[in-house]
PDB file of C-alpha atoms in Angstrom:
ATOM      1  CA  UNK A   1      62.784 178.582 298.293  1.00  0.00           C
ATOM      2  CA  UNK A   2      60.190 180.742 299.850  1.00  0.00           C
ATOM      3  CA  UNK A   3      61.135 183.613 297.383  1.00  0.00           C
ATOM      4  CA  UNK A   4      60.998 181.004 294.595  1.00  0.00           C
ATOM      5  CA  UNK A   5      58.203 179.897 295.243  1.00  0.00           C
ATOM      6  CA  UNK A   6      56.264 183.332 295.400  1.00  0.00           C
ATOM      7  CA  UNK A   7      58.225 184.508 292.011  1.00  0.00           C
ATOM      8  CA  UNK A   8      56.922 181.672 289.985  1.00  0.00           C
ATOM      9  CA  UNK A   9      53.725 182.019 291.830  1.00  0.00           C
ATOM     10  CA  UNK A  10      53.225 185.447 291.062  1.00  0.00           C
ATOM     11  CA  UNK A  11      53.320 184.829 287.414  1.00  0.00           C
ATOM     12  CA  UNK A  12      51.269 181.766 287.261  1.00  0.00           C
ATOM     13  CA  UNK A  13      48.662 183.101 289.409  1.00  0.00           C
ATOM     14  CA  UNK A  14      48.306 186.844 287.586  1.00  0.00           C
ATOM     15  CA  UNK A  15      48.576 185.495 284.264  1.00  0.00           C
ATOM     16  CA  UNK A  16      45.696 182.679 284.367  1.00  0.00           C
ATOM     17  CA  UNK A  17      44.148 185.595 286.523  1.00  0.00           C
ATOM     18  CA  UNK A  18      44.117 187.686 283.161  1.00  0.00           C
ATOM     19  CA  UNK A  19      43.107 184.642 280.389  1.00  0.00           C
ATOM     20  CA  UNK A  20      46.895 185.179 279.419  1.00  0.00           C
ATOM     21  CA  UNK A  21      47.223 180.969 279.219  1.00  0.00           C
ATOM     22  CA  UNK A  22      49.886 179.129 277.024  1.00  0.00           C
ATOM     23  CA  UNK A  23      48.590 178.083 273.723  1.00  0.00           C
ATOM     24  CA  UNK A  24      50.002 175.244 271.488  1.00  0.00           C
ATOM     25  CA  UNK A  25      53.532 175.576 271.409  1.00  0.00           C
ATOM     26  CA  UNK A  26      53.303 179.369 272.018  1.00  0.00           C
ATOM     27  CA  UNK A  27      54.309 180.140 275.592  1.00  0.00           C
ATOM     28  CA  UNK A  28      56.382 183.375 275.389  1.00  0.00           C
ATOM     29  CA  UNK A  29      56.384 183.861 279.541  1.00  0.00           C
ATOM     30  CA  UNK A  30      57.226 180.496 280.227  1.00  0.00           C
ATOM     31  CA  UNK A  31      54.498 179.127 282.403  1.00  0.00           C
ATOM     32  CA  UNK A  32      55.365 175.516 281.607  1.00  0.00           C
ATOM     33  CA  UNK A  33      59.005 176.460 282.989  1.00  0.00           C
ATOM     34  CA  UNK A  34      57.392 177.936 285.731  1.00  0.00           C
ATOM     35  CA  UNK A  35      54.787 175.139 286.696  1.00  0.00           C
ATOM     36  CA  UNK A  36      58.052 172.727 286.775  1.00  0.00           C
ATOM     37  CA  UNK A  37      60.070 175.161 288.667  1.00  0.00           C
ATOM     38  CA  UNK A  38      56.796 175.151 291.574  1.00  0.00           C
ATOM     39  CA  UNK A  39      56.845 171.331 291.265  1.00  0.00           C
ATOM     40  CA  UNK A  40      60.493 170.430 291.617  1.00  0.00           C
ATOM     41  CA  UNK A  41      60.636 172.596 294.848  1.00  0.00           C
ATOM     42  CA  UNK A  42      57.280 171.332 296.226  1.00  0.00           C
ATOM     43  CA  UNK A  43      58.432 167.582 295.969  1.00  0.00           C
ATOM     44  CA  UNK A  44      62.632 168.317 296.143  1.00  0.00           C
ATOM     45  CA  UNK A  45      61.917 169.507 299.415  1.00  0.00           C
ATOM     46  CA  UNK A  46      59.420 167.734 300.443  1.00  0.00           C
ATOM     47  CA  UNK A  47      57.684 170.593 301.426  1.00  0.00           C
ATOM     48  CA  UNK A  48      54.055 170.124 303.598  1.00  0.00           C
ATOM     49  CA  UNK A  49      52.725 172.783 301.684  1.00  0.00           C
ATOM     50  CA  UNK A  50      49.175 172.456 299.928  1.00  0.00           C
ATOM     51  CA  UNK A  51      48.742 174.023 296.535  1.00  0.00           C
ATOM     52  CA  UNK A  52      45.344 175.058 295.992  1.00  0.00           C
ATOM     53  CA  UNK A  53      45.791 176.683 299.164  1.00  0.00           C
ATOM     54  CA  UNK A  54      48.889 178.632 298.172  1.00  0.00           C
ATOM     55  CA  UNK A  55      47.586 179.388 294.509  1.00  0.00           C
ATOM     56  CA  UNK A  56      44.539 180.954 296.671  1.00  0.00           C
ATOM     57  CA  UNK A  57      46.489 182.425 298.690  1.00  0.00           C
ATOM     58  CA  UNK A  58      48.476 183.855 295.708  1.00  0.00           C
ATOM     59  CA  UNK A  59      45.487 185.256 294.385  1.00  0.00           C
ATOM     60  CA  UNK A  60      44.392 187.207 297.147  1.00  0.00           C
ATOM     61  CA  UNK A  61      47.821 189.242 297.192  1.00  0.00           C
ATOM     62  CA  UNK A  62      46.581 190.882 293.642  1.00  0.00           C
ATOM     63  CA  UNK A  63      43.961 193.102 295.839  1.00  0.00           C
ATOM     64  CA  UNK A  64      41.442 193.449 293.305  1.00  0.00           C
ATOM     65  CA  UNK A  65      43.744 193.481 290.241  1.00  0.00           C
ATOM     66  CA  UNK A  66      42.011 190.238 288.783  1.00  0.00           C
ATOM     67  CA  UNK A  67      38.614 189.292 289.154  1.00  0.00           C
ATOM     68  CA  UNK A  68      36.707 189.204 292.041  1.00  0.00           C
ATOM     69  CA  UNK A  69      36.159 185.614 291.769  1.00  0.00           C
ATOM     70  CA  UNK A  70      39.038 183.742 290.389  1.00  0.00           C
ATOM     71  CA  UNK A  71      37.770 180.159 291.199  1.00  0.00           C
ATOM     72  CA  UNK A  72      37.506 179.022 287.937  1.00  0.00           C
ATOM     73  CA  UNK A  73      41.160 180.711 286.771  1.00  0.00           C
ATOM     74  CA  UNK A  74      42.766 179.013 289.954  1.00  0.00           C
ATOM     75  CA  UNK A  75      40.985 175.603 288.714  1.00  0.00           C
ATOM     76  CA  UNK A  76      42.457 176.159 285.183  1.00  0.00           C
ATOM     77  CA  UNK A  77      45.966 176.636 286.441  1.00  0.00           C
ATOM     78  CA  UNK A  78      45.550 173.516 288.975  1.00  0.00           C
ATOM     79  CA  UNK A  79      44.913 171.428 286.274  1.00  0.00           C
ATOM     80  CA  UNK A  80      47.651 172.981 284.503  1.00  0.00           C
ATOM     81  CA  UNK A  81      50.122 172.305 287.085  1.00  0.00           C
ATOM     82  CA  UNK A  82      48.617 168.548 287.582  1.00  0.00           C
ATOM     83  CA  UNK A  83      49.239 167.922 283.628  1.00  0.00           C
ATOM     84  CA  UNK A  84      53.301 169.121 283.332  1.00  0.00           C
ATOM     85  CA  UNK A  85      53.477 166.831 287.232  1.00  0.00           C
ATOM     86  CA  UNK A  86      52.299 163.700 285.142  1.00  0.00           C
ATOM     87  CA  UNK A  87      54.514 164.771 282.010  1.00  0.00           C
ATOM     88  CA  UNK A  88      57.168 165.066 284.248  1.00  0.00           C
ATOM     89  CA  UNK A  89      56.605 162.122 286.232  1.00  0.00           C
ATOM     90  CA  UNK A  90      56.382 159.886 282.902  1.00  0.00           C
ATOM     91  CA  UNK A  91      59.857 161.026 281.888  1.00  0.00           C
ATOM     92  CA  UNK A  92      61.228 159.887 285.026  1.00  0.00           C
ATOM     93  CA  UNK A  93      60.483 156.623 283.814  1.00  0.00           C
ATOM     94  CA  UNK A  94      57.033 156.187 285.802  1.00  0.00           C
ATOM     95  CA  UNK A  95      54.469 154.235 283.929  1.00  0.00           C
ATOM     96  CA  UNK A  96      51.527 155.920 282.731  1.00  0.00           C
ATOM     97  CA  UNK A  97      49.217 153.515 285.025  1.00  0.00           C
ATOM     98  CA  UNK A  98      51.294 154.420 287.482  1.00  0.00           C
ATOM     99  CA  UNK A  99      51.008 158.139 287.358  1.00  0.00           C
ATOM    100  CA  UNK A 100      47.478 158.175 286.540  1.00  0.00           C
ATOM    101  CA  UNK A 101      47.064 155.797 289.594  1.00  0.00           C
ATOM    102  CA  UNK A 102      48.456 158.054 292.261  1.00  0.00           C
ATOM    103  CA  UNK A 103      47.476 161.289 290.740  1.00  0.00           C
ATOM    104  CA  UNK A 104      43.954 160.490 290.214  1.00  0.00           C
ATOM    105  CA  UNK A 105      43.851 161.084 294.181  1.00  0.00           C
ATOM    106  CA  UNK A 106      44.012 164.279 293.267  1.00  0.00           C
ATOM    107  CA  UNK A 107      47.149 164.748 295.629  1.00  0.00           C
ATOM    108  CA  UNK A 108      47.776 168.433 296.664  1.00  0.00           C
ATOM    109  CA  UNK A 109      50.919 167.785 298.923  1.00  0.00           C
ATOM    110  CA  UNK A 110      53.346 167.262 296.081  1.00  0.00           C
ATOM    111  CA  UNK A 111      55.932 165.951 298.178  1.00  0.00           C
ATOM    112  CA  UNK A 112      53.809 162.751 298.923  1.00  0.00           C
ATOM    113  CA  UNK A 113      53.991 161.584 295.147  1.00  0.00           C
ATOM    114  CA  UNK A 114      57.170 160.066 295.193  1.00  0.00           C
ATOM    115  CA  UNK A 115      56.949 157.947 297.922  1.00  0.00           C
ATOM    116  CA  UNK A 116      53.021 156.590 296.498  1.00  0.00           C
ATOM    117  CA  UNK A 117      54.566 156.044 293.281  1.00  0.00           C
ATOM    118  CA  UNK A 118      57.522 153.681 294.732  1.00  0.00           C
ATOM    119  CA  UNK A 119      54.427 152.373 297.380  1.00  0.00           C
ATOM    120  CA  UNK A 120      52.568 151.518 293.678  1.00  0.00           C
ATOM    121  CA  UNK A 121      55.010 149.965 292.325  1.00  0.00           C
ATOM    122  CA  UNK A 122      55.988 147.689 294.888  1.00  0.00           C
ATOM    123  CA  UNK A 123      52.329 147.104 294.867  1.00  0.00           C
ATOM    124  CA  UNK A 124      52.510 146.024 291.008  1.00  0.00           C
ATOM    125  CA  UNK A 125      55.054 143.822 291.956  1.00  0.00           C
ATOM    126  CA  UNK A 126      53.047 141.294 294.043  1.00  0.00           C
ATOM    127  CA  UNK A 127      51.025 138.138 292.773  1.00  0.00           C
ATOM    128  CA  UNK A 128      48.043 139.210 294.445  1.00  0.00           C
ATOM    129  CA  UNK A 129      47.852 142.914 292.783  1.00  0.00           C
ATOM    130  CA  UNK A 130      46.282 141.750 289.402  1.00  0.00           C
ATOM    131  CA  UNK A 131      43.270 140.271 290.940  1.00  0.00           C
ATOM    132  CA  UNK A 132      42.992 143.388 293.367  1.00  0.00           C
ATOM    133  CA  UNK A 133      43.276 145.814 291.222  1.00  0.00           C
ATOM    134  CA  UNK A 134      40.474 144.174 288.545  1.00  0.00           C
ATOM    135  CA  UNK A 135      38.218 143.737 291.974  1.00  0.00           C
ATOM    136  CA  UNK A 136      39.048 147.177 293.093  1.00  0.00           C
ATOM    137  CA  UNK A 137      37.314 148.842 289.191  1.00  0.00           C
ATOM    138  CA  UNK A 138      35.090 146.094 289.775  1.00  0.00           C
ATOM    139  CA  UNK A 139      34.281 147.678 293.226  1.00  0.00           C
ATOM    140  CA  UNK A 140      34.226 151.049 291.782  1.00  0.00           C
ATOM    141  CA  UNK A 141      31.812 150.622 288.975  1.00  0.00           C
ATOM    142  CA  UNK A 142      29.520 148.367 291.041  1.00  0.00           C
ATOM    143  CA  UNK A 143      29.014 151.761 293.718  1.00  0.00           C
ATOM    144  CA  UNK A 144      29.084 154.076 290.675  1.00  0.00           C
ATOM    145  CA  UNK A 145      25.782 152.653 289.671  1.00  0.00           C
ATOM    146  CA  UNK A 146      24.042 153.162 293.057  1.00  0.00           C
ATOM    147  CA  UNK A 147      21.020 155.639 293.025  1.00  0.00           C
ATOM    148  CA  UNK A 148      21.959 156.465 296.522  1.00  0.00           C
ATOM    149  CA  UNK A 149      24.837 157.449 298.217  1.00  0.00           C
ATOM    150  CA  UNK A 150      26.531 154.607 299.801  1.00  0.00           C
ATOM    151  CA  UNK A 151      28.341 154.737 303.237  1.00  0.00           C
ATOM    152  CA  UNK A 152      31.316 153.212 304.233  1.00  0.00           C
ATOM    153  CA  UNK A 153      29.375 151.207 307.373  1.00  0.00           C
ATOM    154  CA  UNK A 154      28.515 147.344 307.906  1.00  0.00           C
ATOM    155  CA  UNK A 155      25.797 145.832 309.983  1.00  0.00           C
ATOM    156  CA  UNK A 156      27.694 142.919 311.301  1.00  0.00           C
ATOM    157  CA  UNK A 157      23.900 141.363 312.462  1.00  0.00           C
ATOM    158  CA  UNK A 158      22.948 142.038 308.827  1.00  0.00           C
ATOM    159  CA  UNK A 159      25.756 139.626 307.530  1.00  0.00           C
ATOM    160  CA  UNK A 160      24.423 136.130 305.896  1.00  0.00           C
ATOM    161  CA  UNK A 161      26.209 134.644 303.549  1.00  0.00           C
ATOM    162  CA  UNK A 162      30.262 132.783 304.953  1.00  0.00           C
ATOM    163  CA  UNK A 163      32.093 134.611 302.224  1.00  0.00           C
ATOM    164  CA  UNK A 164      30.599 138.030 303.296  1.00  0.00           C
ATOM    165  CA  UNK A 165      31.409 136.977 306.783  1.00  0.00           C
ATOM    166  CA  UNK A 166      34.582 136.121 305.998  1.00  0.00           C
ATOM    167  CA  UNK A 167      35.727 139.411 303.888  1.00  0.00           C
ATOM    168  CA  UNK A 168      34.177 141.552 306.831  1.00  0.00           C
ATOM    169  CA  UNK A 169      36.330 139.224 309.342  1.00  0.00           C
ATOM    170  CA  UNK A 170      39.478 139.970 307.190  1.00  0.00           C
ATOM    171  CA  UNK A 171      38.533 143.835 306.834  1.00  0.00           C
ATOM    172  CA  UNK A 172      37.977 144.471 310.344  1.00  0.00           C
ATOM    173  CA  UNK A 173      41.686 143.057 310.705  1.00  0.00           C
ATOM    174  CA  UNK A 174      43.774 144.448 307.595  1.00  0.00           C
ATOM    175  CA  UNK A 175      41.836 147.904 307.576  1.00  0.00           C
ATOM    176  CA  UNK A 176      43.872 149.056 310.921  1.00  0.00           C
ATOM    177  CA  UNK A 177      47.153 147.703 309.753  1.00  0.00           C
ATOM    178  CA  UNK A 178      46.796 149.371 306.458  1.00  0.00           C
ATOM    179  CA  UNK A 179      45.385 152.148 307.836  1.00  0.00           C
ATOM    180  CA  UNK A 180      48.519 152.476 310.687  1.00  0.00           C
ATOM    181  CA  UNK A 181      51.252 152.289 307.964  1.00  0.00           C
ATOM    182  CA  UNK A 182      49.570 154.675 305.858  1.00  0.00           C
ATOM    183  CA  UNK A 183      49.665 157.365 308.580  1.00  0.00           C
ATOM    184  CA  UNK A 184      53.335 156.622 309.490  1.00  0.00           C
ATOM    185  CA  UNK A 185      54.126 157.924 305.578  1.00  0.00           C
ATOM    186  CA  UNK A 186      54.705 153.785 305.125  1.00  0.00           C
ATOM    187  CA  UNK A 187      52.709 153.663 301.932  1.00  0.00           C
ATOM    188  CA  UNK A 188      54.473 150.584 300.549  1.00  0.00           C
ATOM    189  CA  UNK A 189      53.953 149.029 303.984  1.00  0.00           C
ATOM    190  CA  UNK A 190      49.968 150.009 303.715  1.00  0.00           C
ATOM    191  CA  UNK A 191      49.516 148.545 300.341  1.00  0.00           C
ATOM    192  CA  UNK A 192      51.632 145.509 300.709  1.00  0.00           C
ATOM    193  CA  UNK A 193      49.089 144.495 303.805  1.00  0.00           C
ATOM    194  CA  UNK A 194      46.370 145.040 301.193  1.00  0.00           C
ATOM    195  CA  UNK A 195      47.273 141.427 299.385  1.00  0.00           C
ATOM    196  CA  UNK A 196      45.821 139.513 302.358  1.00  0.00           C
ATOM    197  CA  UNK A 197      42.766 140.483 301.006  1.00  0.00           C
ATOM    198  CA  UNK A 198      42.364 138.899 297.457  1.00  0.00           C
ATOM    199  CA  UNK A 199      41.347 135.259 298.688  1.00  0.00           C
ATOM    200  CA  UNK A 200      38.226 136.509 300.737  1.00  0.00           C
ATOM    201  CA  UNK A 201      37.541 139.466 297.894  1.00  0.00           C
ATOM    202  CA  UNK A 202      37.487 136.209 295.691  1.00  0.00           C
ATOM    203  CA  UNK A 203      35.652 134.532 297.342  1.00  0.00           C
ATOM    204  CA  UNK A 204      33.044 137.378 298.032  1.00  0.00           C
ATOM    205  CA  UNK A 205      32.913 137.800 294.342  1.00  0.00           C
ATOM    206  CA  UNK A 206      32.149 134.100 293.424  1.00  0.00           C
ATOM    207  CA  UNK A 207      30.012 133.470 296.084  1.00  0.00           C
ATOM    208  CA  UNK A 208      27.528 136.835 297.011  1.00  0.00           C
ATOM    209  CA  UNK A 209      25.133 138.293 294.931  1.00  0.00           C
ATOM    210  CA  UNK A 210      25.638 142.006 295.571  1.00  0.00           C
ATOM    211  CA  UNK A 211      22.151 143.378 294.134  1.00  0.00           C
ATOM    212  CA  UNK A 212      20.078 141.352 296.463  1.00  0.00           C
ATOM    213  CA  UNK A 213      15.926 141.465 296.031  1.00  0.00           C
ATOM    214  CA  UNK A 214      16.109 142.293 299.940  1.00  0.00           C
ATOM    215  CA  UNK A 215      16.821 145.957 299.911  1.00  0.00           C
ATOM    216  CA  UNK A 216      18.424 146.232 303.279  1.00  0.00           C
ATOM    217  CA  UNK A 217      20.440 143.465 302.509  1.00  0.00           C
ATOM    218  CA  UNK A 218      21.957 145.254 299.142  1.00  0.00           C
ATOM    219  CA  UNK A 219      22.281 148.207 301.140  1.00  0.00           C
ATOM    220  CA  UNK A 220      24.497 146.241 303.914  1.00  0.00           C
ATOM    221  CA  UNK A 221      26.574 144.335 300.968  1.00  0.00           C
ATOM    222  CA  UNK A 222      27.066 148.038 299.025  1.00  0.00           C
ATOM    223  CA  UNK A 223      28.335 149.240 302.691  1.00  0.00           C
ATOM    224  CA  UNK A 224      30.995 146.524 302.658  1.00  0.00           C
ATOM    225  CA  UNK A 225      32.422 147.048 299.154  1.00  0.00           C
ATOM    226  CA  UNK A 226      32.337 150.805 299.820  1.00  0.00           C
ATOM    227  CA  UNK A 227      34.384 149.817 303.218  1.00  0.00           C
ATOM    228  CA  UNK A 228      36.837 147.689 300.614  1.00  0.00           C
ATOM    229  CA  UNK A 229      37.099 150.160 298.654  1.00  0.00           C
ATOM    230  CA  UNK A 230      38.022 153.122 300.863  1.00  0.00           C
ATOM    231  CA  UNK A 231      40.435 150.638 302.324  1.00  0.00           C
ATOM    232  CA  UNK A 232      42.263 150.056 298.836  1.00  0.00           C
ATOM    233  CA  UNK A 233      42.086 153.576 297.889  1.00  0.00           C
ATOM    234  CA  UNK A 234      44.016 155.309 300.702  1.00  0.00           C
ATOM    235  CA  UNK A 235      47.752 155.378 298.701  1.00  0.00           C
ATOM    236  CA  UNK A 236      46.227 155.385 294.816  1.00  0.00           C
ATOM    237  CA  UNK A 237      43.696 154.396 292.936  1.00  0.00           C
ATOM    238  CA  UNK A 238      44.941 150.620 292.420  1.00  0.00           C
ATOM    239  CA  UNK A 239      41.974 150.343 289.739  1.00  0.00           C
ATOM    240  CA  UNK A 240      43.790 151.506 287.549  1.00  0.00           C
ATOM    241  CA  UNK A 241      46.623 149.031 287.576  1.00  0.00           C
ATOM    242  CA  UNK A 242      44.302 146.958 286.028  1.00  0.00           C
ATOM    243  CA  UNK A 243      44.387 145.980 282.748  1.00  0.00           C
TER     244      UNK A 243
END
């Protein structure tokens, strides 16, 4: 595997180190082949291996036969390898929400995908995941419009409003279960806890305004979501289970 690994390597890295990159159809060294080869091994078995690291690692065994600074190559063939993973992935009869979900994380320990993808799809599977995943873009494009950067902290004093209470209440309690499971490798187990939360995320939703005149008081609410939202984006991005 080792040998493999650092065969297929070799070519990958030198040739995006040279511009040399498959065009079209036209790929007369087989990089595709090669890309595929590097996944299937990487997530076959299960290897804890992280692939930037060994495509920059790669790189430096060329000893100045590329360019001195191959970030932007090494980029390029990241991407490259992402795009034949989600091909791939689709033709094992993954969804394309599905695959976009988990590999929108940009995962670089290939052998986690599999298990997220079954931990997704158990997800889809539940009543609750609908409404979480519409509340989770919701989430999303509510802190994407922030001026600020927006931490992942709550002032507990600076809570007023029952239903803010009351998804702060149910965070402080899921969060650590989800958040357990999720470092055992139990990524089903770490989503599925996740469902608890759509009543008081409803709630929240119908009940708090989130852009508050009181600027300290937007601030706190903005904390929360971005609390929610770390908390639902551990496995995948479930946003984009929604429809």
């Amino acid at each position: 595997t080792v040998v493999a690994l650092a065969d297929k390597l070799e070519t990958l890295v030198g040739m995006f180190g040279i511009g040399n990159l498959p065009t079209g159809d036209k790929d007369p060294f087989a990089l595709r082949r090669h890309a595929l080869g590097v996944i299937r091994m990487l997530v076959e078995k299960n290897l804890a291996i992280d692939l930037p690291d060994l495509i920059q690692q790669s790189a430096a065994c060329f000893e100045g036969k590329l360019a001195d600074d191959t970030r932007k190559e090494q980029a390029a063939l990241l991407t490259f390898i992402n795009e034949r993973f989600a091909t791939n992935l689709r033709e094992q009869n993954y969804s394309a929400q599905e695959v976009d979900a988990v590999l929108s994380m940009q995962i670089t320990r290939f052998g986690d995908v599999p298990k997220r993808l079954e931990a997704v799809r158990v997800f889809a599977a539940l009543p609750e995941s609908a409404a979480l995943a519409a509340a989770n873009k919701r989430v999303a494009n509510i802190l994407k419009k922030s001026d600020a950067a927006i931490e992942a902290k709550v002032n507990e004093a600076a809570l007023v409003e029952p239903a803010e209470k009351a998804l702060h209440t149910a965070l402080s309690t899921i969060k650590p279960i989800a958040d357990a499971a999720y470092e055992q490798g139990d990524y089903a187990g770490s989503l599925k806890s996740l469902a608890a939360l759509k009543a008081p995320v409803d709630s929240f939703f119908e009940s708090v305004m989130v852009n508050a005149d009181d600027a300290a008081l937007k601030a706190n609410r903005l904390g929360l979501l971005a609390t929610l939202h770390k908390a639902m984006n551990q496995v995948a991005d479930i946003s984009r289970l929604a429809a």
